[in-house]
Amino acid sequence: MSTRTKQAALLMVDMSVEQVASLSPSRTKLIIKTIQQMLACGKFSVKIDSRLWLESDKESTLSRVYPEWGVTMGVPNSNGAALIPQLLAPDKWEFIPKKHYSSFVDAPLLMERLQSQQITDVFLVGINTDYCIFNTAMDSFSRGRFTTHVVEEGVGSISGSQGHAQGLAWIRAHLGADAVVSVSQVLGMLGEGES
């Protein structure tokens, strides 16, 4: 049995004003509450805010499907691309720009930060369960360095409950049934062996 100390990272995906605006208000409220609970536990070595931040529509494969990305959405320093006000806390988050569905693609700084802090466990929150969360979880898992957890109450989809459920099903199918966790499980995991 491994005695390696758990080093946890909280990776928040796409909680920008413009993206969260498309979620149901009840899901938005639950995601925010979950993220705030996780922050309050004080057990994360790294807390990363990963949002689409595109200088142009040529920077991302997303623009092939959604032509507004890099033109009117995800535009650096715009009100829409900003982190939602309920989660603003400059001392809590390290911002790492996101260019694609996955936070790991074209983002060497993300891997550098996780490796420099000897992260063992990555906990994902944010949107969208069925594509950006799913792709980021797959990339985290495929690195072979991290145990990857998707916090069920901390993610949601603009596709509604059906998209959310589909994303969770894909995550369980490809990362294992225990990859999807509840916030209470997370707090229990991070509290083990702590006083």
PDB file of C-alpha atoms in Angstrom:
ATOM      1  CA  MET A   1       0.000   0.000   0.000  1.00  0.00           C
ATOM      2  CA  SER A   2       1.358   3.423  -0.979  1.00  0.00           C
ATOM      3  CA  THR A   3       2.140   5.926   1.762  1.00  0.00           C
ATOM      4  CA  ARG A   4       2.651   8.766  -0.696  1.00  0.00           C
ATOM      5  CA  THR A   5       1.139  11.995   0.578  1.00  0.00           C
ATOM      6  CA  LYS A   6      -1.853  13.171  -1.415  1.00  0.00           C
ATOM      7  CA  GLN A   7      -1.229  16.524  -3.110  1.00  0.00           C
ATOM      8  CA  ALA A   8      -4.473  17.859  -4.525  1.00  0.00           C
ATOM      9  CA  ALA A   9      -5.212  20.363  -7.286  1.00  0.00           C
ATOM     10  CA  LEU A  10      -8.591  21.982  -7.871  1.00  0.00           C
ATOM     11  CA  LEU A  11      -9.021  22.618 -11.595  1.00  0.00           C
ATOM     12  CA  MET A  12     -12.001  24.845 -12.405  1.00  0.00           C
ATOM     13  CA  VAL A  13     -13.005  24.825 -16.081  1.00  0.00           C
ATOM     14  CA  ASP A  14     -14.817  27.595 -18.017  1.00  0.00           C
ATOM     15  CA  MET A  15     -16.619  29.401 -15.215  1.00  0.00           C
ATOM     16  CA  SER A  16     -16.738  32.584 -17.272  1.00  0.00           C
ATOM     17  CA  VAL A  17     -19.611  35.057 -17.297  1.00  0.00           C
ATOM     18  CA  GLU A  18     -20.585  34.216 -20.901  1.00  0.00           C
ATOM     19  CA  GLN A  19     -20.498  30.451 -20.477  1.00  0.00           C
ATOM     20  CA  VAL A  20     -22.229  30.246 -17.124  1.00  0.00           C
ATOM     21  CA  ALA A  21     -25.038  32.435 -18.518  1.00  0.00           C
ATOM     22  CA  SER A  22     -26.241  29.408 -20.525  1.00  0.00           C
ATOM     23  CA  LEU A  23     -26.574  27.113 -17.487  1.00  0.00           C
ATOM     24  CA  SER A  24     -29.784  26.701 -15.533  1.00  0.00           C
ATOM     25  CA  PRO A  25     -29.809  28.998 -12.479  1.00  0.00           C
ATOM     26  CA  SER A  26     -30.269  26.050 -10.101  1.00  0.00           C
ATOM     27  CA  ARG A  27     -27.262  24.209 -11.545  1.00  0.00           C
ATOM     28  CA  THR A  28     -25.153  27.379 -11.455  1.00  0.00           C
ATOM     29  CA  LYS A  29     -26.021  27.858  -7.793  1.00  0.00           C
ATOM     30  CA  LEU A  30     -25.087  24.241  -6.960  1.00  0.00           C
ATOM     31  CA  ILE A  31     -21.774  24.443  -8.828  1.00  0.00           C
ATOM     32  CA  ILE A  32     -20.815  27.700  -7.091  1.00  0.00           C
ATOM     33  CA  LYS A  33     -21.762  26.302  -3.673  1.00  0.00           C
ATOM     34  CA  THR A  34     -19.713  23.157  -4.343  1.00  0.00           C
ATOM     35  CA  ILE A  35     -16.641  25.118  -5.463  1.00  0.00           C
ATOM     36  CA  GLN A  36     -16.894  27.377  -2.414  1.00  0.00           C
ATOM     37  CA  GLN A  37     -17.139  24.320  -0.112  1.00  0.00           C
ATOM     38  CA  MET A  38     -14.060  22.842  -1.703  1.00  0.00           C
ATOM     39  CA  LEU A  39     -12.097  26.084  -1.416  1.00  0.00           C
ATOM     40  CA  ALA A  40     -13.096  26.406   2.237  1.00  0.00           C
ATOM     41  CA  CYS A  41     -11.540  23.052   3.125  1.00  0.00           C
ATOM     42  CA  GLY A  42      -8.096  24.553   2.521  1.00  0.00           C
ATOM     43  CA  LYS A  43      -6.601  21.274   1.277  1.00  0.00           C
ATOM     44  CA  PHE A  44      -5.642  22.188  -2.300  1.00  0.00           C
ATOM     45  CA  SER A  45      -1.973  22.830  -3.088  1.00  0.00           C
ATOM     46  CA  VAL A  46      -2.947  24.373  -6.414  1.00  0.00           C
ATOM     47  CA  LYS A  47      -6.207  26.086  -7.437  1.00  0.00           C
ATOM     48  CA  ILE A  48      -6.410  26.760 -11.157  1.00  0.00           C
ATOM     49  CA  ASP A  49      -8.970  28.814 -13.050  1.00  0.00           C
ATOM     50  CA  SER A  50      -8.906  27.559 -16.664  1.00  0.00           C
ATOM     51  CA  ARG A  51     -11.110  29.611 -19.024  1.00  0.00           C
ATOM     52  CA  LEU A  52     -11.247  30.085 -22.786  1.00  0.00           C
ATOM     53  CA  TRP A  53      -9.010  33.055 -23.604  1.00  0.00           C
ATOM     54  CA  LEU A  54      -8.568  33.445 -27.338  1.00  0.00           C
ATOM     55  CA  GLU A  55      -6.669  36.221 -29.095  1.00  0.00           C
ATOM     56  CA  SER A  56      -8.297  35.232 -32.407  1.00  0.00           C
ATOM     57  CA  ASP A  57     -10.459  32.598 -34.061  1.00  0.00           C
ATOM     58  CA  LYS A  58      -7.258  31.037 -35.470  1.00  0.00           C
ATOM     59  CA  GLU A  59      -6.039  30.012 -32.006  1.00  0.00           C
ATOM     60  CA  SER A  60      -8.526  27.255 -31.315  1.00  0.00           C
ATOM     61  CA  THR A  61     -10.088  24.256 -32.979  1.00  0.00           C
ATOM     62  CA  LEU A  62     -13.313  25.295 -31.221  1.00  0.00           C
ATOM     63  CA  SER A  63     -13.708  28.113 -33.758  1.00  0.00           C
ATOM     64  CA  ARG A  64     -14.274  25.530 -36.491  1.00  0.00           C
ATOM     65  CA  VAL A  65     -17.452  24.443 -34.732  1.00  0.00           C
ATOM     66  CA  TYR A  66     -18.341  27.688 -32.956  1.00  0.00           C
ATOM     67  CA  PRO A  67     -17.212  30.640 -35.125  1.00  0.00           C
ATOM     68  CA  GLU A  68     -17.902  33.144 -32.335  1.00  0.00           C
ATOM     69  CA  TRP A  69     -14.995  31.825 -30.224  1.00  0.00           C
ATOM     70  CA  GLY A  70     -12.059  34.187 -30.495  1.00  0.00           C
ATOM     71  CA  VAL A  71     -14.251  36.806 -32.198  1.00  0.00           C
ATOM     72  CA  THR A  72     -17.049  37.746 -29.788  1.00  0.00           C
ATOM     73  CA  MET A  73     -16.601  35.045 -27.096  1.00  0.00           C
ATOM     74  CA  GLY A  74     -13.550  34.086 -25.093  1.00  0.00           C
ATOM     75  CA  VAL A  75     -11.960  37.424 -25.988  1.00  0.00           C
ATOM     76  CA  PRO A  76      -9.210  38.316 -23.475  1.00  0.00           C
ATOM     77  CA  ASN A  77     -10.110  41.012 -20.941  1.00  0.00           C
ATOM     78  CA  SER A  78     -13.742  41.165 -22.117  1.00  0.00           C
ATOM     79  CA  ASN A  79     -16.578  41.155 -19.591  1.00  0.00           C
ATOM     80  CA  GLY A  80     -17.871  37.873 -21.006  1.00  0.00           C
ATOM     81  CA  ALA A  81     -14.565  36.019 -20.638  1.00  0.00           C
ATOM     82  CA  ALA A  82     -14.148  37.154 -17.023  1.00  0.00           C
ATOM     83  CA  LEU A  83     -14.543  34.778 -14.099  1.00  0.00           C
ATOM     84  CA  ILE A  84     -18.048  34.936 -12.636  1.00  0.00           C
ATOM     85  CA  PRO A  85     -18.204  37.425  -9.744  1.00  0.00           C
ATOM     86  CA  GLN A  86     -19.303  34.804  -7.171  1.00  0.00           C
ATOM     87  CA  LEU A  87     -15.903  33.096  -7.506  1.00  0.00           C
ATOM     88  CA  LEU A  88     -13.690  36.157  -7.778  1.00  0.00           C
ATOM     89  CA  ALA A  89     -10.871  35.876  -5.288  1.00  0.00           C
ATOM     90  CA  PRO A  90      -7.482  36.722  -6.787  1.00  0.00           C
ATOM     91  CA  ASP A  91      -5.643  35.122  -3.872  1.00  0.00           C
ATOM     92  CA  LYS A  92      -7.454  31.821  -4.438  1.00  0.00           C
ATOM     93  CA  TRP A  93      -6.996  31.181  -8.156  1.00  0.00           C
ATOM     94  CA  GLU A  94      -4.116  30.981 -10.567  1.00  0.00           C
ATOM     95  CA  PHE A  95      -5.414  31.758 -14.051  1.00  0.00           C
ATOM     96  CA  ILE A  96      -4.155  29.556 -16.897  1.00  0.00           C
ATOM     97  CA  PRO A  97      -5.710  30.344 -20.307  1.00  0.00           C
ATOM     98  CA  LYS A  98      -7.548  27.555 -22.118  1.00  0.00           C
ATOM     99  CA  LYS A  99      -7.548  27.234 -25.919  1.00  0.00           C
ATOM    100  CA  HIS A 100      -9.486  24.041 -26.674  1.00  0.00           C
ATOM    101  CA  TYR A 101     -12.043  21.669 -25.142  1.00  0.00           C
ATOM    102  CA  SER A 102      -9.349  20.272 -22.850  1.00  0.00           C
ATOM    103  CA  SER A 103      -7.523  22.526 -20.421  1.00  0.00           C
ATOM    104  CA  PHE A 104      -4.366  20.475 -21.070  1.00  0.00           C
ATOM    105  CA  VAL A 105      -4.064  21.068 -24.835  1.00  0.00           C
ATOM    106  CA  ASP A 106      -1.595  23.842 -25.767  1.00  0.00           C
ATOM    107  CA  ALA A 107      -1.233  24.680 -22.071  1.00  0.00           C
ATOM    108  CA  PRO A 108       2.275  23.661 -20.959  1.00  0.00           C
ATOM    109  CA  LEU A 109       1.988  25.931 -17.919  1.00  0.00           C
ATOM    110  CA  LEU A 110      -0.794  23.720 -16.538  1.00  0.00           C
ATOM    111  CA  MET A 111       1.408  20.603 -16.540  1.00  0.00           C
ATOM    112  CA  GLU A 112       4.364  22.588 -15.185  1.00  0.00           C
ATOM    113  CA  ARG A 113       2.285  23.829 -12.228  1.00  0.00           C
ATOM    114  CA  LEU A 114       0.882  20.402 -11.436  1.00  0.00           C
ATOM    115  CA  GLN A 115       4.294  18.751 -11.655  1.00  0.00           C
ATOM    116  CA  SER A 116       6.102  21.461  -9.679  1.00  0.00           C
ATOM    117  CA  GLN A 117       3.651  20.941  -6.799  1.00  0.00           C
ATOM    118  CA  GLN A 118       3.946  17.133  -7.104  1.00  0.00           C
ATOM    119  CA  ILE A 119       0.195  16.856  -7.581  1.00  0.00           C
ATOM    120  CA  THR A 120      -1.184  13.339  -7.204  1.00  0.00           C
ATOM    121  CA  ASP A 121      -4.920  14.090  -7.467  1.00  0.00           C
ATOM    122  CA  VAL A 122      -6.763  16.455  -9.814  1.00  0.00           C
ATOM    123  CA  PHE A 123     -10.324  17.446  -8.884  1.00  0.00           C
ATOM    124  CA  LEU A 124     -12.388  18.911 -11.737  1.00  0.00           C
ATOM    125  CA  VAL A 125     -15.260  21.359 -11.413  1.00  0.00           C
ATOM    126  CA  GLY A 126     -16.942  23.701 -13.915  1.00  0.00           C
ATOM    127  CA  ILE A 127     -18.603  23.278 -17.289  1.00  0.00           C
ATOM    128  CA  ASN A 128     -19.464  21.531 -19.611  1.00  0.00           C
ATOM    129  CA  THR A 129     -19.693  17.977 -18.282  1.00  0.00           C
ATOM    130  CA  ASP A 130     -20.188  16.466 -21.737  1.00  0.00           C
ATOM    131  CA  TYR A 131     -17.294  18.096 -23.549  1.00  0.00           C
ATOM    132  CA  CYS A 132     -14.825  20.402 -21.759  1.00  0.00           C
ATOM    133  CA  ILE A 133     -14.942  18.532 -18.440  1.00  0.00           C
ATOM    134  CA  PHE A 134     -14.946  15.163 -20.222  1.00  0.00           C
ATOM    135  CA  ASN A 135     -11.995  16.097 -22.464  1.00  0.00           C
ATOM    136  CA  THR A 136     -10.008  17.651 -19.609  1.00  0.00           C
ATOM    137  CA  ALA A 137     -10.659  14.576 -17.438  1.00  0.00           C
ATOM    138  CA  MET A 138      -9.508  12.273 -20.244  1.00  0.00           C
ATOM    139  CA  ASP A 139      -6.320  14.282 -20.755  1.00  0.00           C
ATOM    140  CA  SER A 140      -5.599  14.423 -17.025  1.00  0.00           C
ATOM    141  CA  PHE A 141      -6.147  10.669 -16.735  1.00  0.00           C
ATOM    142  CA  SER A 142      -4.074   9.887 -19.840  1.00  0.00           C
ATOM    143  CA  ARG A 143      -1.035  11.682 -18.401  1.00  0.00           C
ATOM    144  CA  GLY A 144      -0.667   8.654 -16.111  1.00  0.00           C
ATOM    145  CA  ARG A 145       0.483  10.913 -13.270  1.00  0.00           C
ATOM    146  CA  PHE A 146      -2.750  11.932 -11.603  1.00  0.00           C
ATOM    147  CA  THR A 147      -5.752  10.299 -10.075  1.00  0.00           C
ATOM    148  CA  THR A 148      -8.513  12.264 -11.766  1.00  0.00           C
ATOM    149  CA  HIS A 149     -11.800  13.047 -10.007  1.00  0.00           C
ATOM    150  CA  VAL A 150     -14.856  14.806 -11.439  1.00  0.00           C
ATOM    151  CA  VAL A 151     -16.998  16.325  -8.685  1.00  0.00           C
ATOM    152  CA  GLU A 152     -20.588  15.526  -9.623  1.00  0.00           C
ATOM    153  CA  GLU A 153     -22.230  18.521  -7.918  1.00  0.00           C
ATOM    154  CA  GLY A 154     -19.447  20.795  -9.152  1.00  0.00           C
ATOM    155  CA  VAL A 155     -20.040  20.281 -12.876  1.00  0.00           C
ATOM    156  CA  GLY A 156     -22.907  20.993 -15.250  1.00  0.00           C
ATOM    157  CA  SER A 157     -23.792  21.377 -18.892  1.00  0.00           C
ATOM    158  CA  ILE A 158     -25.489  23.960 -21.060  1.00  0.00           C
ATOM    159  CA  SER A 159     -27.123  20.881 -22.645  1.00  0.00           C
ATOM    160  CA  GLY A 160     -29.083  20.490 -19.399  1.00  0.00           C
ATOM    161  CA  SER A 161     -29.493  17.381 -17.290  1.00  0.00           C
ATOM    162  CA  GLN A 162     -29.254  15.092 -20.324  1.00  0.00           C
ATOM    163  CA  GLY A 163     -25.851  16.481 -21.372  1.00  0.00           C
ATOM    164  CA  HIS A 164     -24.649  16.404 -17.772  1.00  0.00           C
ATOM    165  CA  ALA A 165     -25.727  12.769 -17.343  1.00  0.00           C
ATOM    166  CA  GLN A 166     -24.139  11.790 -20.677  1.00  0.00           C
ATOM    167  CA  GLY A 167     -20.845  13.421 -19.696  1.00  0.00           C
ATOM    168  CA  LEU A 168     -20.780  11.622 -16.347  1.00  0.00           C
ATOM    169  CA  ALA A 169     -21.542   8.318 -18.100  1.00  0.00           C
ATOM    170  CA  TRP A 170     -18.616   8.845 -20.513  1.00  0.00           C
ATOM    171  CA  ILE A 171     -16.292   9.735 -17.635  1.00  0.00           C
ATOM    172  CA  ARG A 172     -17.277   6.606 -15.717  1.00  0.00           C
ATOM    173  CA  ALA A 173     -16.918   4.472 -18.856  1.00  0.00           C
ATOM    174  CA  HIS A 174     -13.450   5.776 -19.746  1.00  0.00           C
ATOM    175  CA  LEU A 175     -11.868   6.638 -16.374  1.00  0.00           C
ATOM    176  CA  GLY A 176     -13.622   4.123 -14.136  1.00  0.00           C
ATOM    177  CA  ALA A 177     -16.731   4.254 -11.974  1.00  0.00           C
ATOM    178  CA  ASP A 178     -14.854   5.847  -9.076  1.00  0.00           C
ATOM    179  CA  ALA A 179     -13.708   8.843 -11.169  1.00  0.00           C
ATOM    180  CA  VAL A 180     -17.019  10.616 -10.477  1.00  0.00           C
ATOM    181  CA  VAL A 181     -17.194  11.646  -6.826  1.00  0.00           C
ATOM    182  CA  SER A 182     -19.518  13.659  -4.592  1.00  0.00           C
ATOM    183  CA  VAL A 183     -18.338  16.744  -2.752  1.00  0.00           C
ATOM    184  CA  SER A 184     -18.727  14.883   0.563  1.00  0.00           C
ATOM    185  CA  GLN A 185     -16.433  12.131  -0.771  1.00  0.00           C
ATOM    186  CA  VAL A 186     -13.879  14.767  -1.780  1.00  0.00           C
ATOM    187  CA  LEU A 187     -13.911  16.387   1.643  1.00  0.00           C
ATOM    188  CA  GLY A 188     -13.551  12.944   3.217  1.00  0.00           C
ATOM    189  CA  MET A 189     -10.620  12.040   0.957  1.00  0.00           C
ATOM    190  CA  LEU A 190      -8.814  15.272   1.664  1.00  0.00           C
ATOM    191  CA  GLY A 191      -9.502  15.092   5.373  1.00  0.00           C
ATOM    192  CA  GLU A 192      -8.068  11.585   5.843  1.00  0.00           C
ATOM    193  CA  GLY A 193      -5.209  11.546   8.280  1.00  0.00           C
ATOM    194  CA  GLU A 194      -5.618  15.258   9.020  1.00  0.00           C
ATOM    195  CA  SER A 195      -6.364  16.749  12.395  1.00  0.00           C
TER     196      SER A 195
END
